PDB file of C-alpha atoms in Angstrom:
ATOM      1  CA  UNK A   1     407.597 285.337-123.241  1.00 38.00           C
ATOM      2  CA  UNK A   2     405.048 287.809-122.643  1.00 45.00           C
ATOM      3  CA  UNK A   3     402.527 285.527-120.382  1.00 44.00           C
ATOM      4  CA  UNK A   4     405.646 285.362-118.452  1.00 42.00           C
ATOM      5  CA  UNK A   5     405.830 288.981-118.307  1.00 43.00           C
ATOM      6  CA  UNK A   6     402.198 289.387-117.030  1.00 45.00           C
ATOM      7  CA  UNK A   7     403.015 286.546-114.147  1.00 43.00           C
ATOM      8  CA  UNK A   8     405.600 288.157-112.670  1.00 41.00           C
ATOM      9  CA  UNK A   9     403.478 290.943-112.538  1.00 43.00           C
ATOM     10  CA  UNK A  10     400.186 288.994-110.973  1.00 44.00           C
ATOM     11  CA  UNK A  11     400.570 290.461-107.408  1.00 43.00           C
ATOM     12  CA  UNK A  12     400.761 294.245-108.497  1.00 43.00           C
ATOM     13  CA  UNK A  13     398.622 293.896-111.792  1.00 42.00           C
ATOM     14  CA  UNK A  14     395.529 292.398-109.116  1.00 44.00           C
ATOM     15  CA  UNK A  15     396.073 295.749-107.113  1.00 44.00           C
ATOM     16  CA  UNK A  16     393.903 298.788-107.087  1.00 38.00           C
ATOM     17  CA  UNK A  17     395.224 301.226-109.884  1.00 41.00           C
ATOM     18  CA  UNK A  18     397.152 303.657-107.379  1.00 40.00           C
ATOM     19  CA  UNK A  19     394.608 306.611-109.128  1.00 41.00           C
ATOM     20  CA  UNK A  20     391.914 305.105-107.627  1.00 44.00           C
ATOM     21  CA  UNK A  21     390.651 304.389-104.325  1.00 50.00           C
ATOM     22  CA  UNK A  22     387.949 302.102-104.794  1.00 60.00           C
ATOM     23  CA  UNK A  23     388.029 298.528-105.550  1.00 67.00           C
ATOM     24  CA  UNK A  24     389.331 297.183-108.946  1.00 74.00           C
ATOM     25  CA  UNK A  25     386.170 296.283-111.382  1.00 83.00           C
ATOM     26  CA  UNK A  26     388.604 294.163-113.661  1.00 86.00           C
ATOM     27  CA  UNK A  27     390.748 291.383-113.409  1.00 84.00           C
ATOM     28  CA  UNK A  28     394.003 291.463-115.304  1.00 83.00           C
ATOM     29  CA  UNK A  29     393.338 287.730-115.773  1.00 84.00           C
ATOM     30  CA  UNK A  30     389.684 287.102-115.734  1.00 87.00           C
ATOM     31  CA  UNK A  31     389.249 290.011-118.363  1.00 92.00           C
ATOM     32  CA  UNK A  32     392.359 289.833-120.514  1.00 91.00           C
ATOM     33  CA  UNK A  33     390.600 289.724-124.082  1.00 94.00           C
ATOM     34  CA  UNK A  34     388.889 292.485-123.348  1.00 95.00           C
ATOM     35  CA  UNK A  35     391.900 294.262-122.425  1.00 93.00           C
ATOM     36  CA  UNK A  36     393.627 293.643-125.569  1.00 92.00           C
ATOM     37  CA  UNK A  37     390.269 294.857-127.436  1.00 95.00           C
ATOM     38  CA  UNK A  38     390.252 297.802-125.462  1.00 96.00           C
ATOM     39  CA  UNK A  39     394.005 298.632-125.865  1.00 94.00           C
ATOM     40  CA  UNK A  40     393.475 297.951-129.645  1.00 93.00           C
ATOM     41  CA  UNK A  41     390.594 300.116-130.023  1.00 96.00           C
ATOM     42  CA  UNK A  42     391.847 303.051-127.749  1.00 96.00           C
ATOM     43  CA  UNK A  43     395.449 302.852-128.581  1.00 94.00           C
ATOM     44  CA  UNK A  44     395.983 301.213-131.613  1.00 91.00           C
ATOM     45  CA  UNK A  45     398.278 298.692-129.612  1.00 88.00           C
ATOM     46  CA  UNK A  46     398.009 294.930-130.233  1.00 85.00           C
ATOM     47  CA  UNK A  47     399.282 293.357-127.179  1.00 84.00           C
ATOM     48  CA  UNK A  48     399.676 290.030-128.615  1.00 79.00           C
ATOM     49  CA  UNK A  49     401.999 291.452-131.224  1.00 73.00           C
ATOM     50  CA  UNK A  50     403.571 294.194-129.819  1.00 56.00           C
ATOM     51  CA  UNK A  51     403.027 293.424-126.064  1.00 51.00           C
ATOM     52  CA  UNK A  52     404.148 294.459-122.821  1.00 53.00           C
ATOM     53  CA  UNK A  53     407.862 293.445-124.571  1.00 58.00           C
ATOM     54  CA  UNK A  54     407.152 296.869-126.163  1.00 72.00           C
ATOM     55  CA  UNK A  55     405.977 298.773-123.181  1.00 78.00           C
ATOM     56  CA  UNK A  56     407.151 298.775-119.779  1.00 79.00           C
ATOM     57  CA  UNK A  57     404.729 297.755-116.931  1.00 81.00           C
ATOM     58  CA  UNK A  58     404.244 301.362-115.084  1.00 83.00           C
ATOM     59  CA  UNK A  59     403.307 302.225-118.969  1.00 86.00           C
ATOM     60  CA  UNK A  60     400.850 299.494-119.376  1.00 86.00           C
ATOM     61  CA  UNK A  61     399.238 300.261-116.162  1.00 85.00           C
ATOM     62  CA  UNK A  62     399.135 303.759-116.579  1.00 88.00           C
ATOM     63  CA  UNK A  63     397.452 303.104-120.238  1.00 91.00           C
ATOM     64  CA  UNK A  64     394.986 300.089-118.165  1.00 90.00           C
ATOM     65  CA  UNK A  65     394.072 303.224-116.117  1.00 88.00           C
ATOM     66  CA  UNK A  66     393.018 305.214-118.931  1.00 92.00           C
ATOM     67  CA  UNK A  67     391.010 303.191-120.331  1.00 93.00           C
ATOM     68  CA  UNK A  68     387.780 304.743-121.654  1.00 94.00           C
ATOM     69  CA  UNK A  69     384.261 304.125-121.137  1.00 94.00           C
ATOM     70  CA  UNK A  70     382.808 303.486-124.977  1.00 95.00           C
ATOM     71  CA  UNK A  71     385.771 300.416-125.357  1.00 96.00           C
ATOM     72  CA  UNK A  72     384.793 297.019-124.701  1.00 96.00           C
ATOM     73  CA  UNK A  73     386.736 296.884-121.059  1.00 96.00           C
ATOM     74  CA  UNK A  74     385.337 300.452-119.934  1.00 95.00           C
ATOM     75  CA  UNK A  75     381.570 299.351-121.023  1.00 96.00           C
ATOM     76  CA  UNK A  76     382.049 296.081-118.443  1.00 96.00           C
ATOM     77  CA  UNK A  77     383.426 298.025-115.718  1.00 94.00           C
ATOM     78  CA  UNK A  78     380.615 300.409-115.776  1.00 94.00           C
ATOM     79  CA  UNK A  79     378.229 297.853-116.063  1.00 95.00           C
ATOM     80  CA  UNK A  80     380.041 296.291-113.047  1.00 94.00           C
ATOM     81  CA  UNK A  81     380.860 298.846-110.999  1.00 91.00           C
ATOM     82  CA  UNK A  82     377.166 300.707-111.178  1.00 92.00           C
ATOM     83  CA  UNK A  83     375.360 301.484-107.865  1.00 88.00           C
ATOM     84  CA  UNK A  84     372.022 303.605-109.181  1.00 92.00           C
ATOM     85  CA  UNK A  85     368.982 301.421-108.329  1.00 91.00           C
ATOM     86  CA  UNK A  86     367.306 303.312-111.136  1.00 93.00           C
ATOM     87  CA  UNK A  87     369.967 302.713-113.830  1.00 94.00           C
ATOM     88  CA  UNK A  88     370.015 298.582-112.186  1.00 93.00           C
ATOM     89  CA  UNK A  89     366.501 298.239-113.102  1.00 94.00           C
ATOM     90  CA  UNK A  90     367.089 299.268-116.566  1.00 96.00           C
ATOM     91  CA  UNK A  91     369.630 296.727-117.100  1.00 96.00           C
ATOM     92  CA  UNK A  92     369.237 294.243-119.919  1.00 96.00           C
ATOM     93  CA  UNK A  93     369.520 290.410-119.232  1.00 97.00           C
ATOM     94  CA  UNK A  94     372.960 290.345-120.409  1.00 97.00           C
ATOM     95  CA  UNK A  95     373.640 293.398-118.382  1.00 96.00           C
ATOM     96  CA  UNK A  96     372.816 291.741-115.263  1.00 96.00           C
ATOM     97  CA  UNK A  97     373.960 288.569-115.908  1.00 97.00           C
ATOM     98  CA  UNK A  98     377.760 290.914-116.468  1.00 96.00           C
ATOM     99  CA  UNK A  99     376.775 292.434-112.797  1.00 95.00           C
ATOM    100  CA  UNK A 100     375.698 289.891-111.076  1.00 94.00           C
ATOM    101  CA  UNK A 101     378.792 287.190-112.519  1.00 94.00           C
ATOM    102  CA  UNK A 102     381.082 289.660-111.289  1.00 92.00           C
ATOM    103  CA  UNK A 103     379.225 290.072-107.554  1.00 90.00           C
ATOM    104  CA  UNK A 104     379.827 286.126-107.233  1.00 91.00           C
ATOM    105  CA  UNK A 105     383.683 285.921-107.723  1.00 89.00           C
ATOM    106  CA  UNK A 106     384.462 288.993-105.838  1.00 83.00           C
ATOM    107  CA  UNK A 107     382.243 287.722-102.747  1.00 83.00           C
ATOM    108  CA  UNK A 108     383.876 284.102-103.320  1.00 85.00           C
ATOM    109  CA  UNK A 109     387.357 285.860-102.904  1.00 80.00           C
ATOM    110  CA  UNK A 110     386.136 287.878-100.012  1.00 76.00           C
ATOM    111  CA  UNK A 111     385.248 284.844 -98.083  1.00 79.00           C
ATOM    112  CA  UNK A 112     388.592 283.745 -98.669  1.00 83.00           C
ATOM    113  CA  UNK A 113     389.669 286.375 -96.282  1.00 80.00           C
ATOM    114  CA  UNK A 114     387.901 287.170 -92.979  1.00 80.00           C
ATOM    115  CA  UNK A 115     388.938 290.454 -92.682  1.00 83.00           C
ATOM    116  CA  UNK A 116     388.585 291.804 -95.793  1.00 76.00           C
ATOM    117  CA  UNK A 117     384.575 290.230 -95.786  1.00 74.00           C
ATOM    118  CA  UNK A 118     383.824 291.647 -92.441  1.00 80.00           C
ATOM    119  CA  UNK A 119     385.146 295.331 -93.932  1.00 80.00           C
ATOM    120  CA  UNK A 120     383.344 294.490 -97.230  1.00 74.00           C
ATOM    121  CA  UNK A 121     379.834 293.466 -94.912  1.00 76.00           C
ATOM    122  CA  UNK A 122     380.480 296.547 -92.724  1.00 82.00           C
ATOM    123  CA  UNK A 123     380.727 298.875 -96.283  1.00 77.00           C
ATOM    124  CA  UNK A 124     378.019 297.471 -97.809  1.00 73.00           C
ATOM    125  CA  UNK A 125     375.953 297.718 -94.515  1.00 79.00           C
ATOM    126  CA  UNK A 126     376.764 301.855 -93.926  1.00 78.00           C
ATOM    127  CA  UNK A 127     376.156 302.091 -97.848  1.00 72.00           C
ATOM    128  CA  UNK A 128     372.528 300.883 -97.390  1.00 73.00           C
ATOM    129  CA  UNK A 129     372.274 303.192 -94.190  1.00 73.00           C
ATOM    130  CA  UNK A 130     372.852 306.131 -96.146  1.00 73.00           C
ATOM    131  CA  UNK A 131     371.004 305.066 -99.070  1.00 58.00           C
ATOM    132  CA  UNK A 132     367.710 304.483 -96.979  1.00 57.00           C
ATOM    133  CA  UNK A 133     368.272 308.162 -94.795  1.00 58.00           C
ATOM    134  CA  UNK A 134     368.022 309.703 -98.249  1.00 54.00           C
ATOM    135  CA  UNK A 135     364.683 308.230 -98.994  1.00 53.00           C
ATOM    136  CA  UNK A 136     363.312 308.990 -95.666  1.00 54.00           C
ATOM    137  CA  UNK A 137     364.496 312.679 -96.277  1.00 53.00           C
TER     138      UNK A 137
END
């Protein structure tokens, strides 16, 4: 019953939390134990036993939004979603093994779509154009 409840959700659960504008640095699916970890730890909810039967979905993507950095799902994302060439180089093994994991499937589902790659290439591209004007400043 509740798996079923998290696949009729699979199209809006995927999305961008409507709070944020960048791109999503979890996957409902990929990363579902460590929601449950994180929910438990943060919330004290056990989704397995009390579940999204107990919650309704806005709720349990409004509490997937707040997740916090020291739980098990916030310490991925920011592992994920870091851009500091300074804090990259620090990065332990496992660290960039989390990184660089995650930088596979999303490019693998980019390539899926043609537009969405070209946008991704063209971000990436004006990242590293503003990244290299501040050195030369």
């Amino acid at each position: 019953m509740k798996r079923s409840w998290l696949l009729l959700q699979e199209d809006t659960a995927k999305k961008i939390h409507p709070q944020n504008k960048e791109e999503p640095r979890y996957d409902i699916w990929d990363d579902w134990d460590l929601i449950e970890s994180s929910f438990r730890m943060q919330y004290g909810i056990q989704l397995r036993d009390d579940g999204p039967n107990d919650i309704s979905y806005e709720e349990f993507i409004s509490l997937l939004g707040g997740i916090m950095p020291d739980t098990p799902l916030g310490r991925v994302v920011a592992i994920r979603s870091e851009k500091d060439p300074k804090v990259l180089k620090q990065f332990t093994k496992e660290q960039k093994k989390i990184r660089n994991d995650w930088i596979r499937a999303r490019n693998k589902k980019l390539k899926e779509d043609p537009v969405k790659y070209k946008q991704y290439v063209e971000n990436l591209q004006n990242w590293a154009r503003s990244f290299k004007k501040k050195e030369g400043e």
